[in-house]
Tab-separated table of C-alpha atoms and ligand atoms in Angstrom:
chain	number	residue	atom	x	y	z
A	183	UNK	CA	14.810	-0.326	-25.085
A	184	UNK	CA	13.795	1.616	-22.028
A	185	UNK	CA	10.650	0.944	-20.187
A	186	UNK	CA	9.068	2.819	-17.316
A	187	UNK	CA	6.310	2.032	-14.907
A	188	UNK	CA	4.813	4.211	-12.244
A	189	UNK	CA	3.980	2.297	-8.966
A	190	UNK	CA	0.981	3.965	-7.071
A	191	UNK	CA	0.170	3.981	-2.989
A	192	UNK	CA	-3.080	2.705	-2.219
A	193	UNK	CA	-5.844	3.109	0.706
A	194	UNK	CA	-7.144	0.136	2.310
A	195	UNK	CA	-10.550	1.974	2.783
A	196	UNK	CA	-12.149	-1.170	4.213
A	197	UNK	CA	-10.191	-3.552	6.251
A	198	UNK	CA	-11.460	-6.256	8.814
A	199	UNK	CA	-9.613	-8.630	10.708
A	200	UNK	CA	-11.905	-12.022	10.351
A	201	UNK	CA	-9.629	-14.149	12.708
A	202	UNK	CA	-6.292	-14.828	13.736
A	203	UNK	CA	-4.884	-18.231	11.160
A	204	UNK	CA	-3.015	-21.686	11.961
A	205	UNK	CA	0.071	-20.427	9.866
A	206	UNK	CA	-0.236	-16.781	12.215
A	207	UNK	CA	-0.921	-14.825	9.488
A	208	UNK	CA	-4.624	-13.054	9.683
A	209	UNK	CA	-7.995	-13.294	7.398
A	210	UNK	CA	-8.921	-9.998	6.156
A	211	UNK	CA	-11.596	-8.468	4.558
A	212	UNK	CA	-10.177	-5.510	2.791
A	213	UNK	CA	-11.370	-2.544	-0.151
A	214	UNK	CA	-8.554	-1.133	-1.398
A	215	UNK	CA	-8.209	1.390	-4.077
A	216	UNK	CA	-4.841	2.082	-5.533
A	217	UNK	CA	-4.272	6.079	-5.858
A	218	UNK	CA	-3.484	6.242	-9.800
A	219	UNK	CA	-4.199	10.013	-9.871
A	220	UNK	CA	-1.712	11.141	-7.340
A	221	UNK	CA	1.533	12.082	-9.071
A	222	UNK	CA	3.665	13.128	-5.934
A	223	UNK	CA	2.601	9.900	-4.677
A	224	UNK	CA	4.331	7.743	-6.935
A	225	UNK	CA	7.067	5.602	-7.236
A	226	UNK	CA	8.584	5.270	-10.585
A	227	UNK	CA	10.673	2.249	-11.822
A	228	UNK	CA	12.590	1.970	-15.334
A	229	UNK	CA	14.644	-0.571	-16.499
A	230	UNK	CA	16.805	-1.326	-19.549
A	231	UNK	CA	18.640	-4.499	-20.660
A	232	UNK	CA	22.345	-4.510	-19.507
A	233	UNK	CA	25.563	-6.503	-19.063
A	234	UNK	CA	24.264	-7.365	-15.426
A	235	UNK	CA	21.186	-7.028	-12.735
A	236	UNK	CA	21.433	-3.667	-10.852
A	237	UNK	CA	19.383	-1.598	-9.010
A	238	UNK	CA	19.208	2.437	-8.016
A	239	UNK	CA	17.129	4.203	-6.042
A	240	UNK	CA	16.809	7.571	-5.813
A	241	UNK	CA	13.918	10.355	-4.927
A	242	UNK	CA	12.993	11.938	-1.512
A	243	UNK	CA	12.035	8.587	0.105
A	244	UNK	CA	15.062	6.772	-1.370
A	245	UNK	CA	17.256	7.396	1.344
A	246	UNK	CA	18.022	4.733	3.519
A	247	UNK	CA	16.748	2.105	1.578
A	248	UNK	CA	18.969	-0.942	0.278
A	249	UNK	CA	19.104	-1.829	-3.205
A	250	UNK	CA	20.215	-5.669	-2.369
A	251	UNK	CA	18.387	-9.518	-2.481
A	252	UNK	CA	16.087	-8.252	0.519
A	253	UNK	CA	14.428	-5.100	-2.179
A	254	UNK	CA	10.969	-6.465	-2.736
A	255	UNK	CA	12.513	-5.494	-6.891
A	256	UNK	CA	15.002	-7.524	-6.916
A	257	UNK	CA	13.154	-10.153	-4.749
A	258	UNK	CA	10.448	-9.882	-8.021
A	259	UNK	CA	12.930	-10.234	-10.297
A	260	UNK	CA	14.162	-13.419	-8.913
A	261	UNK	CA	11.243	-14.712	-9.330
A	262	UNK	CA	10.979	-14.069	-12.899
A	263	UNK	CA	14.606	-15.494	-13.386
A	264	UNK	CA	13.192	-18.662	-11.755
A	265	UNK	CA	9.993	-18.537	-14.199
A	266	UNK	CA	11.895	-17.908	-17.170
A	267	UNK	CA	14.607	-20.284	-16.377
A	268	UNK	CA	17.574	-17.804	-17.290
A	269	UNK	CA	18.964	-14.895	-16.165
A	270	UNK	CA	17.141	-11.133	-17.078
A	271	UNK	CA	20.129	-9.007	-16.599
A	272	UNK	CA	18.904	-5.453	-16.627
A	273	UNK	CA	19.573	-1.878	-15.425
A	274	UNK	CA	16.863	-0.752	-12.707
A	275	UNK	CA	16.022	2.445	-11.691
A	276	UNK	CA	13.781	3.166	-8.687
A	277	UNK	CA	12.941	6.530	-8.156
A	278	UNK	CA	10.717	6.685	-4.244
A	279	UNK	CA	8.266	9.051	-3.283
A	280	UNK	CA	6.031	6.654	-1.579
A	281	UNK	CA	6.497	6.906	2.559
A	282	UNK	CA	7.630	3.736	3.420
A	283	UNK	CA	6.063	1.745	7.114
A	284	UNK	CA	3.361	4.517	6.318
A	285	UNK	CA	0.945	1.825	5.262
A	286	UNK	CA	0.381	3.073	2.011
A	287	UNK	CA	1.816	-0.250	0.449
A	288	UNK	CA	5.062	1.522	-1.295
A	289	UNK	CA	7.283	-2.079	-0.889
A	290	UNK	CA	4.585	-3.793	-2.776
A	291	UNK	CA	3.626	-1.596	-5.170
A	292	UNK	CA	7.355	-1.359	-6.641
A	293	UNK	CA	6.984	-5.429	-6.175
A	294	UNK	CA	4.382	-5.516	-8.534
A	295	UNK	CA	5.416	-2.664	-10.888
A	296	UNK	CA	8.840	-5.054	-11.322
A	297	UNK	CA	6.642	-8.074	-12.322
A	298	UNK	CA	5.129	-6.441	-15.046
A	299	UNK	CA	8.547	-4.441	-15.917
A	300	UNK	CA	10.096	-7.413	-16.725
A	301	UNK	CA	7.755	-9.436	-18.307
A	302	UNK	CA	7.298	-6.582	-20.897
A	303	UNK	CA	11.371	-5.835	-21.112
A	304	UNK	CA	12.414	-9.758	-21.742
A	305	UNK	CA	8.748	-10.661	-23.364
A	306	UNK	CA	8.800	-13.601	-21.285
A	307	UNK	CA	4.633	-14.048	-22.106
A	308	UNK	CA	3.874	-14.495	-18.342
A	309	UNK	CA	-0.041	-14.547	-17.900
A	310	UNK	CA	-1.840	-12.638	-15.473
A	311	UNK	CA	-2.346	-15.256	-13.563
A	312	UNK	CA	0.935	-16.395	-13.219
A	313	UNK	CA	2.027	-12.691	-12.117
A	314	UNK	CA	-0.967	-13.126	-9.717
A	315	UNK	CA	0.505	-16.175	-8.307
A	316	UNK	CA	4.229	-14.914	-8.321
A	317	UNK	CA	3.164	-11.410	-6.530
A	318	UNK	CA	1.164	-13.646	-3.541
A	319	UNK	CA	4.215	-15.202	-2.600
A	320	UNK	CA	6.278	-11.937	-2.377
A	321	UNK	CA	3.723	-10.187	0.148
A	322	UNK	CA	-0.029	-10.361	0.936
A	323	UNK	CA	-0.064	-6.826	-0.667
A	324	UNK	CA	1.433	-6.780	-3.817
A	325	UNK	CA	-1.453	-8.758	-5.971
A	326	UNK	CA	-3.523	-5.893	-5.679
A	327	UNK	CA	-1.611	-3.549	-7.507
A	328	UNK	CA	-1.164	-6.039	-10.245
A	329	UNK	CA	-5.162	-5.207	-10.698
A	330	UNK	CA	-5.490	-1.600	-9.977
A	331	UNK	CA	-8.554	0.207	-9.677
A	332	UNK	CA	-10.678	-0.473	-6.398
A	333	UNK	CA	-9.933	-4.147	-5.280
A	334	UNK	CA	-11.949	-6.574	-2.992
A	335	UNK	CA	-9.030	-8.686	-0.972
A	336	UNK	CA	-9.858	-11.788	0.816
A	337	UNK	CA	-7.879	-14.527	2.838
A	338	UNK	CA	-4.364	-12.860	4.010
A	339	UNK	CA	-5.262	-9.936	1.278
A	340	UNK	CA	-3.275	-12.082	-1.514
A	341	UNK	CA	-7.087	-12.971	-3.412
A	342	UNK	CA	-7.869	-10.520	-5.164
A	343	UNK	CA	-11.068	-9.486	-7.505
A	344	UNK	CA	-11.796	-6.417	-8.754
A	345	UNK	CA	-14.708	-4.569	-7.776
A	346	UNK	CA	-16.555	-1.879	-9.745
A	347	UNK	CA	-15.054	1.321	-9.067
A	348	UNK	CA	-16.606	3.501	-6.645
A	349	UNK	CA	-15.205	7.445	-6.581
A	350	UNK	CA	-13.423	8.700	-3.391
A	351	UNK	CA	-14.399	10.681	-1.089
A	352	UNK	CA	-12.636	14.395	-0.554
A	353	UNK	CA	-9.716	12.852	1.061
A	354	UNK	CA	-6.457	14.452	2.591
A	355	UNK	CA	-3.376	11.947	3.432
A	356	UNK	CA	-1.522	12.865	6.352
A	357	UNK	CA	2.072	11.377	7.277
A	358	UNK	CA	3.615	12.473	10.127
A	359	UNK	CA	6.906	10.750	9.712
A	360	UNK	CA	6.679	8.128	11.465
A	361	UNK	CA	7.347	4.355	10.333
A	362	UNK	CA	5.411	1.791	11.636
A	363	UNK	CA	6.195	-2.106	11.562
A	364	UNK	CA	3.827	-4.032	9.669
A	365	UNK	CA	4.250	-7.337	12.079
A	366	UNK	CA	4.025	-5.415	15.077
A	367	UNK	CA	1.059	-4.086	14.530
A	368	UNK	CA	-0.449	-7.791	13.223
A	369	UNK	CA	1.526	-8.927	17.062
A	370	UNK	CA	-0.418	-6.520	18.980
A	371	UNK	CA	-4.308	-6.870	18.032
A	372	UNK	CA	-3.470	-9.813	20.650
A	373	UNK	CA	-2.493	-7.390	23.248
A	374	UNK	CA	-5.424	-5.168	22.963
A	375	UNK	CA	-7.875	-7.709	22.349
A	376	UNK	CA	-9.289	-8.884	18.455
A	377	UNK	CA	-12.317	-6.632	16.803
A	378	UNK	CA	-15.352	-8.621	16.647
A	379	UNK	CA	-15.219	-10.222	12.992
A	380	UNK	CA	-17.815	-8.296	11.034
A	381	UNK	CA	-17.648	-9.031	7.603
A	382	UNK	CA	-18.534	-6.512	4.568
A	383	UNK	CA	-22.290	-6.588	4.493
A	384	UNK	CA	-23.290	-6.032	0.546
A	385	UNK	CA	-23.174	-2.580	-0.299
A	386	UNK	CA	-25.697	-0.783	-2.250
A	387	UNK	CA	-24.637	-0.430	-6.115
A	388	UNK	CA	-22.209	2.563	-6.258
A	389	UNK	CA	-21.958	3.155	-2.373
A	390	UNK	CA	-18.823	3.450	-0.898
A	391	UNK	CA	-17.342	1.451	1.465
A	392	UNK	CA	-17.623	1.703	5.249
A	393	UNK	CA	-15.049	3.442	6.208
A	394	UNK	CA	-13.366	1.241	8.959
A	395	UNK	CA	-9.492	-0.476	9.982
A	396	UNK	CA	-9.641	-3.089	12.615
A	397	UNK	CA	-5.854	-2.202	12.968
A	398	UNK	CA	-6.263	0.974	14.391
A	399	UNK	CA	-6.269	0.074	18.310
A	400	UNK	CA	-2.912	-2.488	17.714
A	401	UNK	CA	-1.390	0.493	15.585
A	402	UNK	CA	-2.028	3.333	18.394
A	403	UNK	CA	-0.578	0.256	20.902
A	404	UNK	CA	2.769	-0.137	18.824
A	405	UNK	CA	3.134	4.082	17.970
A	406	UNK	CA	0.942	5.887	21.024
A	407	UNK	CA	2.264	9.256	18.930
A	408	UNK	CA	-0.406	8.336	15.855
A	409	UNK	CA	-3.157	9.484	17.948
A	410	UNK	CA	-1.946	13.286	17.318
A	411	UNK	CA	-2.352	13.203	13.650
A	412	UNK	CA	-6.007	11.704	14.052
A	413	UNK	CA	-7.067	14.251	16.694
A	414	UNK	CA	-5.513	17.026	14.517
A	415	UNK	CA	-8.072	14.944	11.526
A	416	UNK	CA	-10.811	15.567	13.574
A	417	UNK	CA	-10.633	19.012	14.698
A	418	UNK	CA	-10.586	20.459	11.214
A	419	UNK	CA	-13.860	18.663	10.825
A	420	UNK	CA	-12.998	15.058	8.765
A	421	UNK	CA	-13.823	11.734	9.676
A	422	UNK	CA	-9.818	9.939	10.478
A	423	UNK	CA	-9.268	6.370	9.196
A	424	UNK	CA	-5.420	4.661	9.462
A	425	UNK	CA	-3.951	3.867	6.563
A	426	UNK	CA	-3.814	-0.177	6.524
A	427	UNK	CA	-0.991	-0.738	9.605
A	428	UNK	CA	0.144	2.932	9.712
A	429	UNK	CA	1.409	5.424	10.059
A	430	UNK	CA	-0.548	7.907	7.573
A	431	UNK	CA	-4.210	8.296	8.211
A	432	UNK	CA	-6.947	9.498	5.381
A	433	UNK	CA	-9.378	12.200	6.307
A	434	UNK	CA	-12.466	12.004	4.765
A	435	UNK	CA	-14.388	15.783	4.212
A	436	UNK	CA	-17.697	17.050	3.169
A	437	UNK	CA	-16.465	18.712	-0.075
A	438	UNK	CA	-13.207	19.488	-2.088
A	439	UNK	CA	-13.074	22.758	-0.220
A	440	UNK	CA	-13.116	21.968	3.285
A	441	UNK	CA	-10.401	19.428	2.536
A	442	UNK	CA	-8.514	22.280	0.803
A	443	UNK	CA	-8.984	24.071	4.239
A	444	UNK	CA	-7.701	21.829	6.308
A	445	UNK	CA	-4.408	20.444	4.206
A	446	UNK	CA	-3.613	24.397	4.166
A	447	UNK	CA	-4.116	24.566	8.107
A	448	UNK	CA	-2.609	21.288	8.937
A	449	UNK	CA	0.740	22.501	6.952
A	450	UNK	CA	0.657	25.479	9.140
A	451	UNK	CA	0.178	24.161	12.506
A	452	UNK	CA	2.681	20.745	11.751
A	453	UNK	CA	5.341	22.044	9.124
A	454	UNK	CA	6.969	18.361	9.846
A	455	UNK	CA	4.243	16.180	8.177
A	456	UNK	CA	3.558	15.531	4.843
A	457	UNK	CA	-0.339	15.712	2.904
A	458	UNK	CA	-2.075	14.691	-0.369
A	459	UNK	CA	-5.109	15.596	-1.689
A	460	UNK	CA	-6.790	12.370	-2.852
B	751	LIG	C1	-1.736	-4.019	6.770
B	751	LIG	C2	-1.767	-4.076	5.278
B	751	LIG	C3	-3.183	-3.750	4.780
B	751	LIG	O1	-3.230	-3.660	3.375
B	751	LIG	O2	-0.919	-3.133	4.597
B	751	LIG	P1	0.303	-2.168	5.124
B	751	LIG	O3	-0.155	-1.361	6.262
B	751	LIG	O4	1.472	-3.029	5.474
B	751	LIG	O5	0.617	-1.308	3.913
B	751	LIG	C4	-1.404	-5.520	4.759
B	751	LIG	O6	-2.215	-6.487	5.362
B	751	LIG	C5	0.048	-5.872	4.914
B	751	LIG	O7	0.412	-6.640	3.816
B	751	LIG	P2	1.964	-6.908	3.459
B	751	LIG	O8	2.771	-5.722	3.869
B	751	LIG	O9	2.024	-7.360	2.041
B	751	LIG	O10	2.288	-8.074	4.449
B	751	LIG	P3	3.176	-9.407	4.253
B	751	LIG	O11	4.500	-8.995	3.720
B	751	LIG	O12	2.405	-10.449	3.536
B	751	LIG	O13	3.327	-9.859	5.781
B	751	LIG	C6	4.078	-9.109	6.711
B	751	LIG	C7	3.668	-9.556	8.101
B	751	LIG	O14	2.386	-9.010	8.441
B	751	LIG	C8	1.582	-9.958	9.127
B	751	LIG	N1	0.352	-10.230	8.349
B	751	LIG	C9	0.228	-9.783	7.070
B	751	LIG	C10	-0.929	-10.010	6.352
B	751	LIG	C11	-1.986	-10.713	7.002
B	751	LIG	N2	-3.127	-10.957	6.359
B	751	LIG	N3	-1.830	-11.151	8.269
B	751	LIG	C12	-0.695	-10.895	8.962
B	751	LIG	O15	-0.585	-11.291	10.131
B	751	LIG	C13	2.454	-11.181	9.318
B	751	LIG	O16	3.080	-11.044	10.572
B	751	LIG	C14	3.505	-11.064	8.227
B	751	LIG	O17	4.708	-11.661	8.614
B	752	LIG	N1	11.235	-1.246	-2.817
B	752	LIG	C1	10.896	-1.068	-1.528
B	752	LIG	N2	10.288	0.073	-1.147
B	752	LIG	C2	9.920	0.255	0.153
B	752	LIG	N3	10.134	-0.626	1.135
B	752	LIG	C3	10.742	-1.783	0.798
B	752	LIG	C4	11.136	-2.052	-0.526
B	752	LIG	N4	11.716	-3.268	-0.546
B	752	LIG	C5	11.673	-3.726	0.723
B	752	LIG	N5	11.100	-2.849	1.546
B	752	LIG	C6	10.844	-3.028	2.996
B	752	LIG	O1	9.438	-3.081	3.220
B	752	LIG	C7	9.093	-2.319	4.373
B	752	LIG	C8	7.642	-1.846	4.245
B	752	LIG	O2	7.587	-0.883	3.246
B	752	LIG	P1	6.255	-0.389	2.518
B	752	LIG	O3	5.609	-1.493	1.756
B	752	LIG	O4	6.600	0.808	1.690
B	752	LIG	O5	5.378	0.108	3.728
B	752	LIG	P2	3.964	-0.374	4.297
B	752	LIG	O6	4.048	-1.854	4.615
B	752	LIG	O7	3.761	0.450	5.504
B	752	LIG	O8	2.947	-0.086	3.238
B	752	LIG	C9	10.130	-1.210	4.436
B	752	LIG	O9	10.346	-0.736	5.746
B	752	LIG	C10	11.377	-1.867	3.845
B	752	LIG	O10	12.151	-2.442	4.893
């Protein structure tokens, strides 16, 4: 038996830093929804039982990656070796077209896609809760995906609840190329001072989120050159917000068209970044 599971990016469109905690991680606020409907944004993972665990990756964001104990899939699959008490020997296939250090949440995303992979492929009858659990301890990120759809995170991200869904904006998704360290960025809110903590106030039924990252000043410290892509945002008339720690950013437009506009202008002018209409 073959299985296949697509792992989607996602866009924190809410994220506030509450406070900086004893074990130096942060409390967050965060909305995030995960982008289901963007094909070319998608990481894809199959897997089939085999003689022994291996792992492949391949696809235009493949390159470069490793495919050893420190791959957030294999670093999943341990973990359901350890719940199931045996090994799941299995070939993996990871095919990347998710940006990685973009802040679109790639890593996690394939973290959580192996979770559910191999609970389906050895039937092991792992609840949702104990994926829940198992995906917290591989990254503050990855629980999020296991819920899909627009997601209220709390604490370091890792609890999760799902909110009702609220339809995005016109949005374009701009990389530029550029990786940017998740910890660094997390280092340097101390360097240019923490936000004030200002929590989600309660949102009218239906209304989207504010649009707001309280990383933004600590990722423009760590990678001055992201404040190109949001000044190229603005002047074809969105509103710029960072992807969680960088380095894509999401412009927000008026309509469908003007964001058709600008991805065709941006692609002129900057031939070297990458966009997706959301
Ligand atoms: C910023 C966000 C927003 O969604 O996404 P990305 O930009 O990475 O996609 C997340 O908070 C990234 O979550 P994730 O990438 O899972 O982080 P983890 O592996 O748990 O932690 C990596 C490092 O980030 C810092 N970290 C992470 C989460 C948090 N609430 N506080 C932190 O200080 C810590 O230094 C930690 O060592
Ligand atoms: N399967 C994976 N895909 C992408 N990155 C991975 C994976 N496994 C481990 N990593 C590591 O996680 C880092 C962060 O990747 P990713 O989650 O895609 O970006 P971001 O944190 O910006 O959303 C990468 O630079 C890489 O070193």
């Amino acid at each position: 038996m073959v299985l296949t599971i697509q792992a989607p990016a996602k866009l924190n469109r809410f994220l506030a830093v509450l406070g900086r905690r004893a074990d130096g991680f942060h409390a967050l606020e965060l909305v995030t929804t995960v982008l289901d409907g963007v094909s070319d944004l998608m990481d894809t993972l199959e897997g089939a039982p085999a003689q022994a665990l291996s792992l492949a990756i391949s696809g235009p964001t493949g390159e470069g990656l490793v495919a050893d104990e420190t791959n957030l899939v294999i670093r999943a699959w341990r973990l359901l070796e350890a719940a199931a008490k045996r090994p799941l020997p299995a070939a993996l296939k990871l095919v990347k077209r998710i940006p990685h250090g973009a802040g679109l949440g790639g890593g996690s995303s394939d973290a959580a896609a192996a979770l559910r992979l191999g609970n389906r492929l050895f039937e092991l009858g792992l609840a949702d809760g104990d994926l829940l659990r198992m995906a917290a301890t591989l990254g503050s990120d990855v629980p999020l995906f296991l819920l899909g759809g627009t997601v209220l995170g709390l604490d370091r991200g890792e609890r999760v609840f799902p909110l009702r869904p609220v339809p995005l904006e016109p949005i374009l998704l701009v990389h530029p190329g550029l990786h940017v360290s998740t910890p660094s960025v997390y280092r340097a809110l101390q360097d240019v001072g923490y936000p004030a903590p200002e929590p989600l106030a309660s949102q009218p039924e239906g209304a989207a989120p504010p649009w707001r990252n309280d990383l933004t000043a600590a990722a423009l410290r760590v990678c001055p050159a992201l404040a190109e892509v949001r000044e190229t945002l603005h002047a074809t008339g969105a509103e710029p917000l960072l992807c969680g720690s960088g380095s894509c950013w999401a412009g927000r437009y008026a309509s469908p068209a003007a964001r058709d506009d600008a991805r065709r202008r941006i692609a002129l002018q900057n031939p070297g970044w990458k966009t997706w209409s959301v």
